[in-house]
Structure formats: C-alpha cells, structure tokens
Coordinates of C-alpha atoms and ligand atoms in Angstrom, one line a residue:
X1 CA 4.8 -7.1 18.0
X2 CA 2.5 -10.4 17.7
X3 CA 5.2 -12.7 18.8
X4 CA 6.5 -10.3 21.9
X5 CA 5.5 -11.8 25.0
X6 CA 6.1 -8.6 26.1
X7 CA 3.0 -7.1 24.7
X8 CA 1.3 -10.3 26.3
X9 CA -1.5 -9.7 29.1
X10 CA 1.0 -11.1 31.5
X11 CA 4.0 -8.1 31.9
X12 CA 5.6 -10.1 34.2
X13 CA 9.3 -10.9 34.6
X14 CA 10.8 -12.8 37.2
X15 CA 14.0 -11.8 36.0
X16 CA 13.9 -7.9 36.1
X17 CA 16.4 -7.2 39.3
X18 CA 17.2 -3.8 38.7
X19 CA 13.7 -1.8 38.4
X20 CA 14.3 -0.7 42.0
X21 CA 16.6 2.1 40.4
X22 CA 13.1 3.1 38.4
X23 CA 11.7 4.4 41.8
X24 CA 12.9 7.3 42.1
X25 CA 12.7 9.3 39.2
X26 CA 9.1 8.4 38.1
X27 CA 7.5 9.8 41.4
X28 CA 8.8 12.8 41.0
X29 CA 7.5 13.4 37.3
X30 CA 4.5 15.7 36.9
X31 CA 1.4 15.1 35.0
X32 CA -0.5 17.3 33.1
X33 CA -3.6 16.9 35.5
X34 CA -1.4 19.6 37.6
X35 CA -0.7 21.3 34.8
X36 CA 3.3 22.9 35.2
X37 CA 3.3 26.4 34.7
X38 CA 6.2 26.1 32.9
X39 CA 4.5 24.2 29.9
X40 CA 1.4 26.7 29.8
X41 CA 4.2 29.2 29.3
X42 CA 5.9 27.4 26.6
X43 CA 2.2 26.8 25.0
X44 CA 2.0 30.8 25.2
X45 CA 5.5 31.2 23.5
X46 CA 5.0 28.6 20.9
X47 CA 1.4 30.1 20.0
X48 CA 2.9 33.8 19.9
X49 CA 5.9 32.1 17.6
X50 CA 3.0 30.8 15.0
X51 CA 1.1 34.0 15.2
X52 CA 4.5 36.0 14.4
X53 CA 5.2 33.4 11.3
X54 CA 1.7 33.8 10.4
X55 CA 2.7 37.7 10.4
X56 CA 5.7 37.3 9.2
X57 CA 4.1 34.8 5.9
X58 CA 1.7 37.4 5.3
X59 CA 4.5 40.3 5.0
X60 CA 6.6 37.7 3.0
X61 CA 3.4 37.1 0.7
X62 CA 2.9 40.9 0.2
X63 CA 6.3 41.4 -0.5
X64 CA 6.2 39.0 -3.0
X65 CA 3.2 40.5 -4.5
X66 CA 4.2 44.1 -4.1
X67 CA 7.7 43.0 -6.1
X68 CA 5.3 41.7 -9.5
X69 CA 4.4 45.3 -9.6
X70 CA 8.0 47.2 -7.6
X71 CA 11.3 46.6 -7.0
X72 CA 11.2 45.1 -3.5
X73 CA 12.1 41.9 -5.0
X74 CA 15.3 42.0 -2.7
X75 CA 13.8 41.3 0.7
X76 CA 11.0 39.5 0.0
X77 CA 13.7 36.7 -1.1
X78 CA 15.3 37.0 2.0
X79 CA 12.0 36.2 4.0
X80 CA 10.9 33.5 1.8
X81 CA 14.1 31.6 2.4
X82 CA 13.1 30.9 5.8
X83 CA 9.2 30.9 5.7
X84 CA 8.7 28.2 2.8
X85 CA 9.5 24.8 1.8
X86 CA 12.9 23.9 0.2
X87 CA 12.4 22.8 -3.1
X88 CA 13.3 19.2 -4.2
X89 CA 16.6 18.7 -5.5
X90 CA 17.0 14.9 -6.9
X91 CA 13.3 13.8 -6.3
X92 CA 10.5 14.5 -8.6
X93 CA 8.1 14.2 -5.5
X94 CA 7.3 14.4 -2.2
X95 CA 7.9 11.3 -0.4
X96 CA 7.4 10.8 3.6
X97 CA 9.3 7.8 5.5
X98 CA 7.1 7.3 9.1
X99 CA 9.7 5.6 12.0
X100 CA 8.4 4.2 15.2
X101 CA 10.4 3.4 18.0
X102 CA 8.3 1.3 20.3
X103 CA 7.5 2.7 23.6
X104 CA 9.9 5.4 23.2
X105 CA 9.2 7.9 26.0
X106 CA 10.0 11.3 25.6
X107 CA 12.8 12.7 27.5
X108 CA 15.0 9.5 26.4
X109 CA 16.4 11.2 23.6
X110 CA 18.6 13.5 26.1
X111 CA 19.9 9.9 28.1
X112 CA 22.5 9.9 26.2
X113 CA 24.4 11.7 22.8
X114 CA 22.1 11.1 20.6
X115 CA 23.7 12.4 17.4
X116 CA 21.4 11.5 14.8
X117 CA 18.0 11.8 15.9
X118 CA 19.5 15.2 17.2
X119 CA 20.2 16.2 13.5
X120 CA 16.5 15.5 12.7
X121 CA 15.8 17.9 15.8
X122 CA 18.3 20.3 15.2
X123 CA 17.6 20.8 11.7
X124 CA 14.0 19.8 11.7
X125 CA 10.7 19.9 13.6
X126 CA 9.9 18.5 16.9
X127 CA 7.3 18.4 19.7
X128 CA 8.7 20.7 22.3
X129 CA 7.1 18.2 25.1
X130 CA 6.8 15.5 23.3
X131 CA 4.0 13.7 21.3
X132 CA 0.7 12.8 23.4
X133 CA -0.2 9.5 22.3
X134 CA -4.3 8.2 22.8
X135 CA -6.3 6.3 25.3
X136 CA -5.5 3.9 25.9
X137 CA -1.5 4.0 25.8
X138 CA -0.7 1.1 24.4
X139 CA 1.2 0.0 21.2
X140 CA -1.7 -1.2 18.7
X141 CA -4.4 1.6 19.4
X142 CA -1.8 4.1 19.0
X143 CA 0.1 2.8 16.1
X144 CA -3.2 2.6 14.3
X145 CA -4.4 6.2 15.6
X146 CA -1.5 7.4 13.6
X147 CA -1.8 5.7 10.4
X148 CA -5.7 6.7 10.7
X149 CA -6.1 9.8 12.4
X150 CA -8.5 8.0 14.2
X151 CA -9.7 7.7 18.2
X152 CA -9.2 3.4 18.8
X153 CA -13.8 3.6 18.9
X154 CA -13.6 4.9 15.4
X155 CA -10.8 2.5 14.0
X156 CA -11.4 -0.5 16.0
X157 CA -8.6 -1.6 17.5
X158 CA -9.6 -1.2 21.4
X159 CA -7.2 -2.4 22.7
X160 CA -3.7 -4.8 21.9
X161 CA -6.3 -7.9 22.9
X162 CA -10.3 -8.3 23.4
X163 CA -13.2 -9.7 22.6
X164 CA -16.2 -8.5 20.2
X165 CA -19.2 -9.0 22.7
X166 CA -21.2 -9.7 19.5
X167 CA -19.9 -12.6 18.0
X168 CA -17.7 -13.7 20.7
X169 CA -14.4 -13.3 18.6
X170 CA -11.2 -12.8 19.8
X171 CA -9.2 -10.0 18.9
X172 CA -5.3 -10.5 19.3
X173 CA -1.6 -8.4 18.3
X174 CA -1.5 -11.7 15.4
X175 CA -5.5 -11.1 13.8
X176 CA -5.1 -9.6 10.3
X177 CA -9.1 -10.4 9.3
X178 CA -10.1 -6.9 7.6
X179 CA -13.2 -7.0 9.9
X180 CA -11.5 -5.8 12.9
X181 CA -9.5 -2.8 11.3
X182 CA -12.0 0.0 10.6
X183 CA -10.7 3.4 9.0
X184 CA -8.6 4.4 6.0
X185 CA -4.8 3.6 7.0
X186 CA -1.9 6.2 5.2
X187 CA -1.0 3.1 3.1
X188 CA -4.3 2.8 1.9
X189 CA -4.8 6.3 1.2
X190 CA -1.5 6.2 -0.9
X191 CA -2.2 3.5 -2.7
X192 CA -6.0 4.8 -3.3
X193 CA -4.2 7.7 -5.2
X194 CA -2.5 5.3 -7.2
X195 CA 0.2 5.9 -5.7
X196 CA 2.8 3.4 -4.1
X197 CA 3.1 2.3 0.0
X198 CA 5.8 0.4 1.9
X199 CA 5.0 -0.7 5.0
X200 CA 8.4 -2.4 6.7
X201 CA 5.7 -3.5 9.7
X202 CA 3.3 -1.3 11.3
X203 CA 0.3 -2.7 13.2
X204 CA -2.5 -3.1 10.8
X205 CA 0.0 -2.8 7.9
X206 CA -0.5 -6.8 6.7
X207 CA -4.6 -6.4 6.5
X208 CA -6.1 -6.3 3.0
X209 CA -8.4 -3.4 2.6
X210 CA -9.9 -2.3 -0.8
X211 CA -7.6 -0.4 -1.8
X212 CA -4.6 -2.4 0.1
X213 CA -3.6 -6.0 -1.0
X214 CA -0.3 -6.2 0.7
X215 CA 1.5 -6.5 -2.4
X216 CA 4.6 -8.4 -2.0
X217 CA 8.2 -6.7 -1.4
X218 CA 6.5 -3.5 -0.4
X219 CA 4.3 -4.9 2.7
X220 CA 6.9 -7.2 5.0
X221 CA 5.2 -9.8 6.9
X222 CA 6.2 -9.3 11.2
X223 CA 9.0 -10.9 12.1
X224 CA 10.4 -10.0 15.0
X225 CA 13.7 -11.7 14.4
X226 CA 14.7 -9.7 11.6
X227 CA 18.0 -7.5 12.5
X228 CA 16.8 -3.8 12.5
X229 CA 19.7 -2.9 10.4
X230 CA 18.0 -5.0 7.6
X231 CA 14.5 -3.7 7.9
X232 CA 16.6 -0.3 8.0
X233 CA 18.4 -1.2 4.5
X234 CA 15.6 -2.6 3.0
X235 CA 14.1 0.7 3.3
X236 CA 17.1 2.7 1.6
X237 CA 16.9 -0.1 -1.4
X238 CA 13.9 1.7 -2.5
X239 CA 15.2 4.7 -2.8
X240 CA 17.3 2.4 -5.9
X241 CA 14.6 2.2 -7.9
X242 CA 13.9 4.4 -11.0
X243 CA 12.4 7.6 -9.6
X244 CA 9.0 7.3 -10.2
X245 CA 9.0 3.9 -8.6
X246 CA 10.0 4.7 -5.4
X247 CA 6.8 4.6 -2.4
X248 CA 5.8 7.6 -1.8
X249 CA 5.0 6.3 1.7
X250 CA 6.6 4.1 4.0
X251 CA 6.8 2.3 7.5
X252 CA 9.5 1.1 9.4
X253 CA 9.7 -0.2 13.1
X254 CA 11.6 -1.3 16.0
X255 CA 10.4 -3.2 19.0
X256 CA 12.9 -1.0 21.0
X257 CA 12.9 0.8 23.8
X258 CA 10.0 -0.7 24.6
X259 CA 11.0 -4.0 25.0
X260 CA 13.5 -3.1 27.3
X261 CA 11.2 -0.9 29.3
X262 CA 9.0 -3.5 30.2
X263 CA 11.7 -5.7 31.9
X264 CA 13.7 -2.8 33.6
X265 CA 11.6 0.0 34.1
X266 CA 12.4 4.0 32.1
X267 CA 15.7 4.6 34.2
X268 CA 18.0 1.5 33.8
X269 CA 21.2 1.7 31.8
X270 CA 19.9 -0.9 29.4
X271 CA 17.3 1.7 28.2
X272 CA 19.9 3.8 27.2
X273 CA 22.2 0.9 25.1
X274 CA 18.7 0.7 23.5
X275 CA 18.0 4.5 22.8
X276 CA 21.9 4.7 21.6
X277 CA 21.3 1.5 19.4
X278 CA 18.1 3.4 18.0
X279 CA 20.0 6.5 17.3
X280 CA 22.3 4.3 15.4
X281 CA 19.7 2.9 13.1
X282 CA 18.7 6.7 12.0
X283 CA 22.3 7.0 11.7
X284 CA 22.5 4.2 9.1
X285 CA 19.3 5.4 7.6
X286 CA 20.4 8.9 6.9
X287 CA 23.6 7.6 5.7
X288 CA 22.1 5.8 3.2
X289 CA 20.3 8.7 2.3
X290 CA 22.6 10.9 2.0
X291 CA 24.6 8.5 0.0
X292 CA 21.7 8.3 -2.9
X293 CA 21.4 12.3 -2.4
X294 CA 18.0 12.4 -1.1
X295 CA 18.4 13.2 2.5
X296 CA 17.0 16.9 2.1
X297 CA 14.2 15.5 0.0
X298 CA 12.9 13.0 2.3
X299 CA 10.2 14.1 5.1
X300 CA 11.3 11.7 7.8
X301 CA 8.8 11.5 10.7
X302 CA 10.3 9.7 14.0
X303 CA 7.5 9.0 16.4
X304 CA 6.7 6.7 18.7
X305 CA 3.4 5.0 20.3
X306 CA 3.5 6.2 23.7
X307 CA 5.9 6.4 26.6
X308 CA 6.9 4.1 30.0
X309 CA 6.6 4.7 33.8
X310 CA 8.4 2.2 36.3
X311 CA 5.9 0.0 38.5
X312 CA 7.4 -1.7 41.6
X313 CA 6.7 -1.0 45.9
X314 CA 3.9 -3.1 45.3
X315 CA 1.9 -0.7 44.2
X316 CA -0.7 -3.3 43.4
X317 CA -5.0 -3.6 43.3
X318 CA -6.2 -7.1 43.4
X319 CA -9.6 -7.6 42.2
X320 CA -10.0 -10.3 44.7
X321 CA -10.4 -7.6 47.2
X322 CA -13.7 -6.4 45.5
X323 CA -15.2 -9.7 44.5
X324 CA -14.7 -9.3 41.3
X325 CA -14.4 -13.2 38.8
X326 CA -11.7 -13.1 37.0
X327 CA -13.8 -14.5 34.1
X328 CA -15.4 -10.7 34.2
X329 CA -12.6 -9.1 33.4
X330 CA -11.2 -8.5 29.7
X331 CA -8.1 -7.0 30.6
X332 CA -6.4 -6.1 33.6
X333 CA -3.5 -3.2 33.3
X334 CA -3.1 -0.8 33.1
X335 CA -6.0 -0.9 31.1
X336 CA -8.8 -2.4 33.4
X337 CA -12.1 -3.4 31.5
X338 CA -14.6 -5.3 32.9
X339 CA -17.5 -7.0 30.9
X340 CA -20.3 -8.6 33.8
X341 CA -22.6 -11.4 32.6
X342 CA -25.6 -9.8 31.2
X343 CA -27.4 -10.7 34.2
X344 CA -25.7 -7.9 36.2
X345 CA -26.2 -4.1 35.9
X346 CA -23.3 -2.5 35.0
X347 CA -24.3 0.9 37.2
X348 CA -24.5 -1.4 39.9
X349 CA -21.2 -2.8 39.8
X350 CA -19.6 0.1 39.4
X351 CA -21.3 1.5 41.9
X352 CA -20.1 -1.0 44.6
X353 CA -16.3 -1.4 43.3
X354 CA -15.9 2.6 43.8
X355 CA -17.4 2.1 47.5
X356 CA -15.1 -0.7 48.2
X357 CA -12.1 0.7 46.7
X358 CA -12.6 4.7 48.5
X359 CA -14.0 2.2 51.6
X360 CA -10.2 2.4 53.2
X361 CA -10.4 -1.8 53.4
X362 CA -8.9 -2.4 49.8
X363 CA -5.2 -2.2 49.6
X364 CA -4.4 1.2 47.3
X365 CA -8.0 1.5 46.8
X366 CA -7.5 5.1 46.4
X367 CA -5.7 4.5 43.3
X368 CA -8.0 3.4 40.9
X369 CA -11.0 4.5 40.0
X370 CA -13.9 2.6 37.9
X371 CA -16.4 4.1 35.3
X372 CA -18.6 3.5 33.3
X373 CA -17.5 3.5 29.7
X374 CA -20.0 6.7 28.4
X375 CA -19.3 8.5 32.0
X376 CA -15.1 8.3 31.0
X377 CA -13.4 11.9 30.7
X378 CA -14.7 13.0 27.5
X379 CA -10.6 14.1 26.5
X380 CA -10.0 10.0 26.5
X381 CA -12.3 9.6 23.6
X382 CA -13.2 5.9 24.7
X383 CA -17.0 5.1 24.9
X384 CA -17.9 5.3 21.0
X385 CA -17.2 1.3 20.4
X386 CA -19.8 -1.4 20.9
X387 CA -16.4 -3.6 21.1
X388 CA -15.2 -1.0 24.5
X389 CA -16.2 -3.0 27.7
X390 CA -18.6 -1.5 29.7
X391 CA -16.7 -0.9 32.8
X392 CA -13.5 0.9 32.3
X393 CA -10.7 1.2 35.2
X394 CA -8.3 4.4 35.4
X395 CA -5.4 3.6 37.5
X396 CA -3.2 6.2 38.8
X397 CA 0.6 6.1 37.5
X398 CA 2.7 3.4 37.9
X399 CA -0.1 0.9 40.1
X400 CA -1.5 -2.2 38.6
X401 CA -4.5 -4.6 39.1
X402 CA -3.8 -8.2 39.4
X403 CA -6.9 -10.8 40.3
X404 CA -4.7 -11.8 43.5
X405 CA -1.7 -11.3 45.4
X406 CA 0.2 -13.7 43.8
X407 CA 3.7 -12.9 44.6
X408 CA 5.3 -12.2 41.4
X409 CA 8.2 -10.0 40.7
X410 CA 5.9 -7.3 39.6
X411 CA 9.1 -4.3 39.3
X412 CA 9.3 -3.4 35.6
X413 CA 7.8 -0.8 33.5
X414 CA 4.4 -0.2 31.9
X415 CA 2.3 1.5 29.8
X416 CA -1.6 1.6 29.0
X417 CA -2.0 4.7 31.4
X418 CA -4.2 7.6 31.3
X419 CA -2.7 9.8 28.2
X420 CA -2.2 13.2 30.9
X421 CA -0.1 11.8 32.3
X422 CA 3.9 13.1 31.0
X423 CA 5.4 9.8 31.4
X424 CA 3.1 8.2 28.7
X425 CA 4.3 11.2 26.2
X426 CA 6.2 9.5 23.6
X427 CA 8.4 12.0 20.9
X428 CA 7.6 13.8 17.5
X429 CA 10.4 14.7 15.3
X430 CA 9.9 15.5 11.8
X431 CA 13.1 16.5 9.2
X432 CA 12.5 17.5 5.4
X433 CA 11.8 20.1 2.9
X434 CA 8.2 21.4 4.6
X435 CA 9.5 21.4 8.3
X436 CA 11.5 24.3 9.5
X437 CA 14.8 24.0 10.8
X438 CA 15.1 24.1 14.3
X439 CA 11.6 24.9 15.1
X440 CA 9.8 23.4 18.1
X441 CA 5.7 23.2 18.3
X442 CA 3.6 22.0 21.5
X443 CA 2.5 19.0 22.4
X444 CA -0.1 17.3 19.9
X445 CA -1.9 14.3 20.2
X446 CA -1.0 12.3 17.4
X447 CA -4.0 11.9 15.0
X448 CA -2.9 14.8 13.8
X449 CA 0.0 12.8 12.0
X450 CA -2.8 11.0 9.6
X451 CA -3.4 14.8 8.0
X452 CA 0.4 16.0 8.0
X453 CA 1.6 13.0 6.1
X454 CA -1.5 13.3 3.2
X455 CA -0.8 16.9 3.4
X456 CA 2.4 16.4 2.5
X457 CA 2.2 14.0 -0.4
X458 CA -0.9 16.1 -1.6
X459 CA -3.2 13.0 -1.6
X460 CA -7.0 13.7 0.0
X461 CA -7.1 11.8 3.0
X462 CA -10.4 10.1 4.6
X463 CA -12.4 11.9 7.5
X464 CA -10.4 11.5 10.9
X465 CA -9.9 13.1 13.9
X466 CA -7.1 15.5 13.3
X467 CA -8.5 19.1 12.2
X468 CA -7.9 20.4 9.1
X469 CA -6.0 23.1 9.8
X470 CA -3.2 21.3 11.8
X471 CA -0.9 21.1 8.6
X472 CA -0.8 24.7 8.2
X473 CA 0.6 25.1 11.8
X474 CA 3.7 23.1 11.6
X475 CA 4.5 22.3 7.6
X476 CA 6.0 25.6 5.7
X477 CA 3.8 26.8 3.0
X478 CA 5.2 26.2 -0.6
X479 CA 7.0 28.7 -2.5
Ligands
NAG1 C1 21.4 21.6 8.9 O1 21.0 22.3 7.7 C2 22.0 23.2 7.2 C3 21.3 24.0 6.1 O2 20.6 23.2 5.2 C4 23.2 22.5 6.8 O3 24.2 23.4 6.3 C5 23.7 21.7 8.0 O4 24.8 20.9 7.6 C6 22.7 20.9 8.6 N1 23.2 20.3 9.8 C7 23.2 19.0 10.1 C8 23.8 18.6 11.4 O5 22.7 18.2 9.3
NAG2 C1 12.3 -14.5 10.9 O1 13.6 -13.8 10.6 C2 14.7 -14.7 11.0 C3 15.9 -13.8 10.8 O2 16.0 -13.2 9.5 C4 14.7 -15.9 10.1 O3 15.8 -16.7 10.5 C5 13.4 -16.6 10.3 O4 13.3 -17.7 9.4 C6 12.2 -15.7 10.0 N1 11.0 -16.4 10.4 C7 10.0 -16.5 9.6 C8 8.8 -17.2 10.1 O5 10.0 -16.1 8.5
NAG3 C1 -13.7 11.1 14.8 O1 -13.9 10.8 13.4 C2 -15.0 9.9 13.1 C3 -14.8 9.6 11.6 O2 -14.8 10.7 10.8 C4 -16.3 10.6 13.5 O3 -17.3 9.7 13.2 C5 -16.2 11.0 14.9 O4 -17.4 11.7 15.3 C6 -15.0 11.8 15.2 N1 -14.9 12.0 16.7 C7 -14.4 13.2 17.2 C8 -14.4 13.3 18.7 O5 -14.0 14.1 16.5
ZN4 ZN1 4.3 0.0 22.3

C-alpha cells in the first residue's frame, strides 16, 4: 500500500510492453450507464429468489410453530435445514475473517481454475455481478468504505492522496494521524464490544482510535515485503489460541492483482499467474483451517476494493489544452480534482473547461466532463466533504488526464473510474455458517459489508451507510 509506487500519483511504466493485448477486450465491456438487459433480468430473478425464501422462511417458521402444538415436526426439519444457519461445531462463537485482494476485478476469478475461491463460491455466497465498489474507485476510499459502511465524505479518506484546504495538510497512503480517519472502523467496533480484532493490514487498520490502540501481535504494521503466505499463516496461528482468545474479527491483504494490473493492463497472462497465486493463498488458508476443524465455523468474506480497465491508444486529456496550472490541480486520474486559488470562481471555471473540452479543439475533449463537486451525480455520494475539491472531473473509461503531452508509455491499467461502470466491479464472496450454499445475490455496493460483518458477530455497529435490513437479505436466519 504506502510503499507501492504503484498507488503513486504517477501510474506510469516505461516498461509495460504488453498492454496492447488489453485493447481489445475492455472496449467491448458494457457499463451499467446502458444498463444490459440481461442483468435487469438477473436483478428480477434474484429478487423473486429472496421473496420465495422469504416465503419459504415464513412456511418453515409456521411449521415450526404449528409442530410445538402437532405432529408436523417432520417437514418442518427438512426446510430448516436449508433456510437457517449451521450451527457451530468446534467454536464457541461467531468469528468473521475479511480478505482483500487488491484491485481484483470481477470476472478474473473465471481466467483460470480457480479451485479454492470456487469452493467459497460453490459452497457459499457470492455477488452474481460482482461487488460495486464507491466513488471514487480507488484502493483507500474503498478499503475504508468497507471497514466503515461509510461514503469516503463521511469517513474522510477522499481520496489515496490530498490536501485539507484548511490547514494545508497533506494527506498520503503512509498518514496514520487519527485526525484524518473519521468513522467507526469493524476493528474498532469489535474491540468497543470488548471483544478482540486482528488486522493483518487493512488501510486505516494502524490508526489509534478510542477504542483502537493497535495492540501489538493483533495490528501488523504494512510491510509490503512480507511473503503473503506468512501474513496468510499468521492468520491461522490464531486460530491456536485457547478458544476464547481467538479475534473474533480479522483482516488480511494482498497487493495482488492489482499491482499487476497497473503495469499490464486486466488481459495479460501475468494477471492470471497472479489470480492463480491468489487462489493459492485461500487454498493454504482453508487448509489450515480445515486442519484446526474450523473451516465450517469461520465466515470468510473475500472482497476486493474495486476493479481495472486497460488504458493505452492514447486515449489521453492534457490540461495544457484548457489552460489549466498544474499547481490547481490536486490530482489528476482518473480521479481529476481541481482546487483554483481563491481568487477564481469555481462556476466560472468550470464553466469554460466544459466549453473548451465539448469545443471540438481539445484532443478527446468529449471524454471528460467537469463538475462542480455539489452538481456530481447524486449516486457517487461525493460532495459532503470540506476536504473534496471543488471541481471534480469524470473521465470516460479507460482515458486519462495528464498536464502535457509528455510522451510517456502511458499503456497499463487503471482504476479511479466512475463506480457504473462494470469494469470497476470488483468480487463478493462470502463462505460460513450464515451464508447459504450456492446462493448468488445482486450486485451491492459495498458499505453494506460494515452491517453484515456486526450482524454476524452480534456486536451494534455505529450509524453508516448500509441499510439496516441488508443482513436479512443475504445471511440465513438462526435456528
Ligand atoms: C460443500 O458443502 C457440502 C455440505 O456441507 C460438503 O459435503 C462438501 O464437501 C462441500 N464442498 C466443497 C467443495 O467444499
Ligand atoms: C519487511 O519485511 C521484510 C520481509 O519479511 C523484512 O526483511 C524487512 O526487514 C521488513 N521491513 C521492515 C521495515 O520491517
Ligand atoms: C451516511 O452516513 C452518515 C453517518 O451516519 C450520515 O451523516 C449521512 O447522511 C449518510 N449519507 C447517506 C447518503 O446515507
Ligand atoms: Zn486497490
């Protein structure tokens, strides 16, 4: 994360060769602005399919009533078996183990066999269509929407770099100051309970928060460096420790696929040596799991932050074009924000950069469009921040804004986008004792996550922006 050039402002490698090959496919890929018949369908289907479980509940519920009082006893067990959780078998509680793999885009996880991760779909819960991550799709808004169940204005973290326009402060992937990281993370909710957290890195995971010191063996300090095999082993350890001393909650994370995606684009080969290596590391994890007889009695989420579009063909903006310093600008792309001097009217500015880009003289002009922060798409939830710029750019997929035409390499892959679109969908896969087997739910955006995880552990969680009924769509009702 902090230490990853590739989460730098600069995304650019002179030594990608191959991102040609990421051409072709990523045109062709739909995004939800034309919404595909086919997914309204499945929306239909899935929302029919939780109406009849709903049905089917409430029969199983009778039944169960009706048999106090009759002899029915017989079906109603047959129904309950697959309507409610599985009872624990070694554990004593609940306990919820939350993977990211970075910049994993959905659709990867059919690349290539995949055998594990396809055990946790197979025999667990997933996101038909994957997981939509927030605005905007990069790695530390999103990774902290989903340990907050928080929109980035409401827990801070605007974006992976920026400056408060108050003090002047700069924000970076490496600040862990509890002043910039607003909202009620799961570890912190855990540990409020009295309960105990492990965070094997997370963004946001190293900052002390009242009820969060970062205690020491349960809150690993980032190092990228560190083999993901031991982060992964680490994590089994606890499951060593007397019962009642095992985390209830815990984190564990891998740089990869992103890492990869950046420097080749979504479609090269090396993106699927890094979704096979992934898929090897939930191998090893539910090994180990397996091995100490608590596989079933896990609840393993596997997410990730958002997904990865190729960007090459010069498919570039350069601010240049509209006279726009580059000491305006706070960051560049996909993300484009833009803070004037306070001498200059925002309106007006914004005003002149959409005449000049729809004026025909700007080079892919057409493809970006500039707003004002509060006149964004409501659905991107990114205007309620003082620290939010007040000129926001939305590019269209796969084009990027430079200052000027500088001549780089610029053929890789990105990220940042506009959360419609399908190629920022990242994956939600969720195997335990509350998720049915086999069963696949549409496409949430994921603060939900916040309020399925405290559900779970039966913790009250802090306000957020997942609703409150969420939980009882996808987790099975106990017995
Ligand atoms: C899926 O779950 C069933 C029932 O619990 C079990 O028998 C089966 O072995 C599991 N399959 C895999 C691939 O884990
Ligand atoms: C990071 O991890 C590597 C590999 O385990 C280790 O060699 C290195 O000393 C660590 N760096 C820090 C700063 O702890
Ligand atoms: C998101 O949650 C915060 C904190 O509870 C709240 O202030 C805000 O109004 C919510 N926003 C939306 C869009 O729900
Ligand atoms: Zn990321």
């Amino acid at each position: 994360m902090e230490s990853d050039p590739l989460h730098s402002p600069a995304h650019h490698h002179p030594n990608s060769k191959t991102a040609l090959l990421s051409f072709h496919t990523d045109s062709s890929i739909t995004t939800s602005a034309a919404k595909p018949t086919f997914q309204n369908k499945v929306l239909l289907i899935s929302l029919l399919s939780t109406t009849f479980t709903a049905v089917i509940a409430a029969v199983s519920f009778a039944f169960l009533f009706l048999s106090a009082t009759s002899a029915a006893a017989g079906e109603s067990k047959t129904i309950k078996i697959t309507t409610t959780a599985r009872s624990l078998t070694k554990l004593t509680h609940p306990i919820v183990i939350l993977i990211s793999s970075d910049g994993f885009r959905f659709g990867y996880q059919f690349k290539a066999p995949t055998p594990n991760i396809h055990r946790l779909i197979n025999n667990g819960t997933s996101a038909e269509l994957g997981l939509i991550p927030v605005f905007p799709t990069l790695t530390f808004p999103n990774h902290y929407s989903i340990v907050t169940g928080l929109y980035p204005p409401h827990h801070g973290i605007i974006n992976n770099y920026f400056v408060d326009p108050i003090t002047g402060d700069k924000f970076s992937m490496a600040s862990h100051e509890p002043k910039w990281w607003l909202g009620e993370p799961l570890w912190e909710t855990v540990a409020k309970h009295g309960k105990k957290a492990a965070t094997y890195f997370w963004p946001g995971s190293e900052v002390i928060k009242p009820d969060w010191d970062c205690p020491s063996n349960y809150c690993i300090h980032y190092n990228g460096s560190i083999p993901f095999e031991e982060r992964v082993d680490t994590v089994i350890s606890y499951f060593d420790l007397p019962i009642n001393e095992i985390p209830v909650f815990m984190t564990l994370y891998f740089e990869d696929p992103d890492h990869q995606g950046h420097q080749v684009g979504p479609d090269d080969p090396e993106i699927t040596q890094a979704v096979i290596n992934i898929d090897k590391m939930i191998g090893r994890l539910i090994k180990g799991l397996e091995k100490r007889g608590v596989f079933e009695d896990v609840n393993i989420f596997m997410v990730g932050d958002h997904g990865m579009v190729g960007t090459c063909d010069k498919k570039l903006i350069f601010l240049d074009d509209l006279e726009i310093p580059s000491n305006w600008v706070q960051s560049y792309t996909p993300l484009l924000a833009i803070s004037p001097p306070p001498e200059f009217s925002p309106a007006e500015i914004v005003a002149k950069m959409n005449s000049g880009l729809q004026s025909g003289k700007v080079v892919n002009g057409k493809h970006l469009k500039v707003y004002l922060k509060e006149d964004l798409p409501k659905r991107l939830h990114y205007s309620d921040s003082y620290r939010i710029p007040p000129i926001i750019g939305l590019l269209d997929e796969g084009y990027k804004v430079e200052q000027k035409d500088s001549n780089k390499n610029e053929c890789g892959g990105a990220h940042g986008y506009d959360n419609e679109y399908f190629s920022m969908r990242t994956i939600f896969i969720a195997h335990g004792p509350q998720f049915a087997k086999g069963r696949k739910v549409p496409s949430f955006e994921n603060v939900q996550i916040y309020n399925l995880v405290t559900s779970i552990l039966d913790v009250e969680g802090a306000p957020n922006n997942g609703s409150v009924s969420f939980p009882n769509s996808v987790l099975l009702p106990h017995a």
